[in-house]
Coordinates of C-alpha atoms and ligand atoms in Angstrom, one line a residue:
X1 CA 110.5 71.5 97.6
X2 CA 112.9 68.7 98.3
X3 CA 110.3 65.9 98.1
X4 CA 108.8 67.2 94.9
X5 CA 112.2 67.4 93.3
X6 CA 113.0 63.8 94.3
X7 CA 109.7 62.7 93.0
X8 CA 110.3 64.4 89.7
X9 CA 113.9 63.2 89.1
X10 CA 113.5 59.8 90.8
X11 CA 117.3 59.3 91.5
X12 CA 118.4 55.6 91.1
X13 CA 121.7 53.8 91.7
X14 CA 124.0 54.3 88.8
X15 CA 122.1 57.4 87.6
X16 CA 123.8 60.7 86.6
X17 CA 122.5 64.0 87.8
X18 CA 123.4 67.6 87.3
X19 CA 122.6 70.3 89.8
X20 CA 123.3 73.7 88.2
X21 CA 122.5 75.7 91.4
X22 CA 124.3 73.9 94.2
X23 CA 123.7 76.5 96.9
X24 CA 124.4 74.8 100.2
X25 CA 124.1 71.4 98.6
X26 CA 120.8 70.4 100.1
X27 CA 119.2 69.1 96.8
X28 CA 122.5 67.7 95.7
X29 CA 122.8 65.7 98.9
X30 CA 119.4 64.2 98.4
X31 CA 120.0 63.3 94.8
X32 CA 123.2 61.6 95.8
X33 CA 121.5 59.8 98.7
X34 CA 118.7 58.7 96.4
X35 CA 121.1 57.3 93.8
X36 CA 123.4 55.5 96.4
X37 CA 125.6 53.7 96.2
X38 CA 126.7 54.4 92.6
X39 CA 124.9 57.5 91.4
X40 CA 127.0 60.5 90.2
X41 CA 126.5 64.2 90.5
X42 CA 127.8 67.0 88.3
X43 CA 127.3 70.3 90.2
X44 CA 128.0 74.0 89.8
X45 CA 127.1 77.4 91.2
X46 CA 128.3 80.8 90.2
X47 CA 129.0 81.6 93.8
X48 CA 132.4 80.4 95.0
X49 CA 131.2 80.4 98.7
X50 CA 128.2 78.2 97.7
X51 CA 130.6 75.7 95.9
X52 CA 132.8 75.5 99.0
X53 CA 129.7 75.0 101.3
X54 CA 128.4 72.3 99.0
X55 CA 131.8 70.6 98.8
X56 CA 132.0 70.5 102.6
X57 CA 128.5 69.0 102.8
X58 CA 128.9 66.4 100.2
X59 CA 132.5 65.3 101.0
X60 CA 131.5 63.3 104.1
X61 CA 129.0 60.8 102.9
X62 CA 129.4 61.1 99.1
X63 CA 133.1 61.4 98.6
X64 CA 134.2 60.1 95.1
X65 CA 130.7 60.4 93.6
X66 CA 130.6 64.0 92.4
X67 CA 132.4 66.6 90.4
X68 CA 131.6 70.2 91.3
X69 CA 132.9 73.5 90.1
X70 CA 132.3 77.2 90.2
X71 CA 130.5 78.4 87.1
X72 CA 127.3 79.5 85.4
X73 CA 124.9 76.7 84.5
X74 CA 124.6 78.3 81.1
X75 CA 128.0 76.7 80.4
X76 CA 127.2 73.2 81.8
X77 CA 127.2 71.6 78.4
X78 CA 130.9 72.7 78.0
X79 CA 132.1 70.3 80.7
X80 CA 129.3 67.7 81.2
X81 CA 129.2 65.3 78.2
X82 CA 126.2 65.3 75.9
X83 CA 123.2 63.0 76.6
X84 CA 124.5 61.4 79.8
X85 CA 122.2 62.8 82.5
X86 CA 119.1 61.2 83.9
X87 CA 118.1 64.4 85.7
X88 CA 119.0 68.1 85.7
X89 CA 118.0 70.5 88.5
X90 CA 117.9 74.3 88.3
X91 CA 116.7 75.8 91.6
X92 CA 116.9 79.5 90.6
X93 CA 117.3 82.7 92.5
X94 CA 119.4 83.6 95.5
X95 CA 120.3 81.5 98.4
X96 CA 119.6 82.3 102.1
X97 CA 123.4 82.7 102.8
X98 CA 123.6 85.3 99.9
X99 CA 120.6 87.2 101.3
X100 CA 121.7 87.0 104.9
X101 CA 125.3 88.1 104.3
X102 CA 125.4 91.9 104.4
X103 CA 128.7 92.2 102.5
X104 CA 127.1 90.5 99.4
X105 CA 124.7 93.5 99.1
X106 CA 121.6 91.5 98.0
X107 CA 119.2 92.7 100.7
X108 CA 118.2 96.0 102.3
X109 CA 117.3 94.2 105.5
X110 CA 121.0 94.7 106.4
X111 CA 123.2 97.5 105.4
X112 CA 126.0 96.5 103.0
X113 CA 127.7 97.6 99.8
X114 CA 125.5 97.8 96.7
X115 CA 127.1 94.7 95.2
X116 CA 124.6 91.8 94.3
X117 CA 127.1 89.8 92.2
X118 CA 126.5 86.0 92.5
X119 CA 130.0 85.5 91.1
X120 CA 132.4 88.0 92.7
X121 CA 134.9 87.5 89.9
X122 CA 132.5 89.4 87.7
X123 CA 133.2 93.2 87.4
X124 CA 129.7 94.7 87.1
X125 CA 128.1 95.5 90.5
X126 CA 124.8 97.0 91.4
X127 CA 126.6 100.2 92.4
X128 CA 128.1 100.5 89.0
X129 CA 124.7 100.1 87.4
X130 CA 123.0 102.6 89.7
X131 CA 125.7 105.2 89.5
X132 CA 126.7 104.7 85.8
X133 CA 123.7 103.6 83.7
X134 CA 121.7 106.2 81.8
X135 CA 118.3 107.1 83.2
X136 CA 116.7 105.4 80.2
X137 CA 118.6 102.2 80.8
X138 CA 117.7 102.3 84.5
X139 CA 114.0 102.9 83.7
X140 CA 114.0 99.9 81.4
X141 CA 115.6 97.7 84.0
X142 CA 113.2 98.8 86.8
X143 CA 110.2 98.3 84.5
X144 CA 111.1 95.2 82.6
X145 CA 112.9 93.3 85.4
X146 CA 111.1 94.6 88.4
X147 CA 107.6 95.6 87.1
X148 CA 108.1 98.9 88.8
X149 CA 105.3 101.2 87.6
X150 CA 107.1 104.3 88.6
X151 CA 110.2 103.3 86.7
X152 CA 110.8 106.5 84.7
X153 CA 110.3 108.9 87.5
X154 CA 112.5 106.9 89.9
X155 CA 115.2 106.5 87.3
X156 CA 115.2 110.3 86.5
X157 CA 115.3 111.2 90.2
X158 CA 118.0 108.7 90.8
X159 CA 120.2 110.1 88.0
X160 CA 119.7 113.6 89.5
X161 CA 120.5 112.5 93.0
X162 CA 123.7 110.7 92.1
X163 CA 125.3 113.8 90.7
X164 CA 125.3 115.1 94.2
X165 CA 126.0 111.9 96.1
X166 CA 126.8 108.5 94.7
X167 CA 124.8 105.5 95.9
X168 CA 127.0 103.1 97.8
X169 CA 125.0 101.0 100.2
X170 CA 121.8 98.9 100.2
X171 CA 120.2 100.9 103.0
X172 CA 121.0 104.2 101.4
X173 CA 119.3 103.2 98.2
X174 CA 116.3 101.6 100.0
X175 CA 115.7 104.6 102.2
X176 CA 116.0 107.0 99.2
X177 CA 113.4 105.0 97.3
X178 CA 111.1 105.0 100.4
X179 CA 111.4 108.7 100.7
X180 CA 110.3 109.1 97.0
X181 CA 107.6 106.4 97.1
X182 CA 106.3 106.2 100.6
X183 CA 104.6 102.9 101.6
X184 CA 101.0 104.2 102.0
X185 CA 99.9 101.1 103.9
X186 CA 101.6 98.6 101.5
X187 CA 103.1 95.6 103.2
X188 CA 106.1 95.2 100.9
X189 CA 108.9 97.7 101.1
X190 CA 108.8 100.2 98.2
X191 CA 112.4 99.3 97.2
X192 CA 111.6 95.6 96.7
X193 CA 111.0 95.7 93.0
X194 CA 114.0 98.0 92.4
X195 CA 116.3 95.5 94.2
X196 CA 114.9 92.5 92.3
X197 CA 115.4 94.4 89.0
X198 CA 119.0 95.3 89.8
X199 CA 119.9 91.8 90.9
X200 CA 118.5 90.2 87.8
X201 CA 120.3 92.8 85.6
X202 CA 123.7 92.5 87.5
X203 CA 123.7 88.7 87.1
X204 CA 122.0 88.6 83.7
X205 CA 119.7 86.0 85.2
X206 CA 117.3 85.7 82.3
X207 CA 120.0 85.4 79.7
X208 CA 121.7 82.7 81.8
X209 CA 118.4 80.9 82.2
X210 CA 117.7 80.8 78.5
X211 CA 121.2 79.4 77.8
X212 CA 120.9 77.1 80.8
X213 CA 117.7 75.5 79.5
X214 CA 119.4 74.8 76.2
X215 CA 122.4 73.4 78.0
X216 CA 120.2 71.1 80.0
X217 CA 118.6 69.8 76.8
X218 CA 122.1 68.9 75.5
X219 CA 123.2 67.0 78.6
X220 CA 120.0 65.0 79.2
X221 CA 119.6 61.6 77.7
X222 CA 116.3 60.4 76.4
X223 CA 113.9 59.7 79.3
X224 CA 116.0 62.1 81.5
X225 CA 114.1 64.9 83.3
X226 CA 114.6 68.6 83.8
X227 CA 113.3 70.2 87.0
X228 CA 113.2 73.9 87.3
X229 CA 112.2 75.9 90.4
X230 CA 111.4 79.5 89.6
X231 CA 110.8 82.4 92.0
X232 CA 109.2 85.1 89.9
X233 CA 107.0 85.4 86.9
X234 CA 109.8 86.4 84.5
X235 CA 111.7 83.2 85.1
X236 CA 108.5 81.1 85.0
X237 CA 107.4 82.6 81.8
X238 CA 110.7 81.8 80.2
X239 CA 110.6 78.2 81.4
X240 CA 107.0 77.8 80.2
X241 CA 107.9 79.3 76.8
X242 CA 110.9 76.9 76.5
X243 CA 108.7 74.0 77.4
X244 CA 106.0 75.0 74.9
X245 CA 108.6 75.1 72.1
X246 CA 110.2 71.8 72.9
X247 CA 107.0 69.9 73.4
X248 CA 105.1 71.0 70.2
X249 CA 105.0 69.0 67.1
X250 CA 105.6 71.9 64.7
X251 CA 108.0 74.8 64.2
X252 CA 107.0 78.4 63.3
X253 CA 109.1 79.8 60.5
X254 CA 110.1 83.4 61.3
X255 CA 109.2 82.9 64.9
X256 CA 105.6 83.9 64.4
X257 CA 102.9 81.2 64.9
X258 CA 100.8 81.4 61.7
X259 CA 98.8 78.1 61.6
X260 CA 99.0 77.8 57.8
X261 CA 102.8 78.1 57.8
X262 CA 103.6 75.6 60.6
X263 CA 106.2 73.0 59.7
X264 CA 105.8 69.5 61.3
X265 CA 108.6 68.3 63.5
X266 CA 109.1 65.6 66.2
X267 CA 108.8 67.1 69.7
X268 CA 112.0 66.9 71.8
X269 CA 110.4 67.0 75.3
X270 CA 107.1 66.3 77.1
X271 CA 105.6 68.0 80.2
X272 CA 105.6 65.6 83.1
X273 CA 102.9 67.6 84.8
X274 CA 100.7 70.2 83.1
X275 CA 100.7 72.6 86.0
X276 CA 103.5 74.0 88.1
X277 CA 103.8 72.5 91.6
X278 CA 103.9 74.9 94.6
X279 CA 105.2 74.4 98.1
X280 CA 102.8 72.9 100.6
X281 CA 101.5 74.6 103.8
X282 CA 104.2 72.8 105.9
X283 CA 107.0 74.1 103.8
X284 CA 105.6 77.6 103.7
X285 CA 105.5 77.6 107.5
X286 CA 109.0 76.4 107.8
X287 CA 110.5 78.5 105.0
X288 CA 108.4 81.6 104.2
X289 CA 110.9 82.5 101.4
X290 CA 109.6 79.6 99.4
X291 CA 106.2 81.3 99.0
X292 CA 106.7 82.3 95.3
X293 CA 108.4 79.0 94.3
X294 CA 107.0 77.0 91.4
X295 CA 108.4 73.7 90.1
X296 CA 108.1 72.7 86.4
X297 CA 109.2 69.3 85.1
X298 CA 110.0 68.3 81.5
X299 CA 111.2 65.0 80.1
X300 CA 113.5 64.5 77.2
X301 CA 112.0 62.2 74.5
Ligands
SAM1 C1 117.9 78.9 95.7 S1 119.7 78.7 95.8 C2 119.9 77.0 95.6 C3 119.8 76.2 96.8 C4 120.2 74.8 96.7 N1 119.4 74.0 95.7 C5 120.2 74.0 98.0 O1 119.7 72.9 98.0 O2 120.8 74.5 98.9 C6 120.2 79.3 94.2 C7 121.6 79.2 93.9 O3 121.8 79.3 92.5 C8 122.9 80.0 92.2 N2 122.7 80.5 90.8 C9 121.8 81.3 90.4 N3 121.9 81.5 89.0 C10 122.9 80.7 88.6 C11 123.5 80.4 87.4 N4 123.1 81.0 86.3 N5 124.6 79.5 87.3 C12 125.0 78.9 88.5 N6 124.5 79.2 89.7 C13 123.5 80.0 89.8 C14 123.0 81.0 93.2 O4 124.3 81.5 93.4 C15 122.5 80.3 94.5 O5 123.6 79.7 95.2

């Protein structure tokens, strides 16, 4: 959604931008190109390989115009000064290099270790969760983060199975799930939801997103814009909820919205567009992985 992001953030010479999810540096490069010759980019990614790829990509044409580091966007406000950014981008989820590198263990299309860490300096892996978490904890992860309806049965069976043989690889887990829940004509692989849930849990993706949205608020200056691309409903719900809170002109004491108890306050943001933007037909043809992407844009007041 490169064009939509540019249209949302409208980079200009001298502007300052933050990209919390550098990946291969595609969006970062277009923000720097759009803000030539004097725009500046602060960028980070949890994944050291992504940071290196982005550094290589940006060093040629944009040398001296960016500061990038490895880290969670939840911590952006710790190193980017408050209220200086004209635009902040969070392009959530996993990157193609992560999905396509078997050793990273994100996908069951290839066989690899059950890893799924975006930041390999972190100790918790998917294998540790699968082989170590209680059946109740696993059922909660499968249901809440994957929407897996059969979460309890799968979690109990998994806990039984691992006493005989630990789960070590992506294919081993995917094939085991398929044996327990055959496809019965469904197009998507029966392990898809389990893999999504494990990935979100291993990387604490929702906790990071909550903190990342707060961090973005801090580093944006008035008139600056926040663009967030989400890939599943849990992320999108969180962004919508954050936007709802920041854009309304009242607070709800105790966190419950009782109209009589509302306290007036000045909204801190406004929605730039009411509805989320989705990829067009051309992009879907070129990049089928973008099919669930949604872009939401907020402006700091
Ligand atoms: C969809 S890709 C981004 C692609 C990138 N916009 C580009 O143009 O190439 C998502 C990236 O976000 C990173 N990521 C996800 N959650 C993160 C977080 N909480 N903090 C920092 N990076 C994160 C992933 O490691 C991955 O590299």
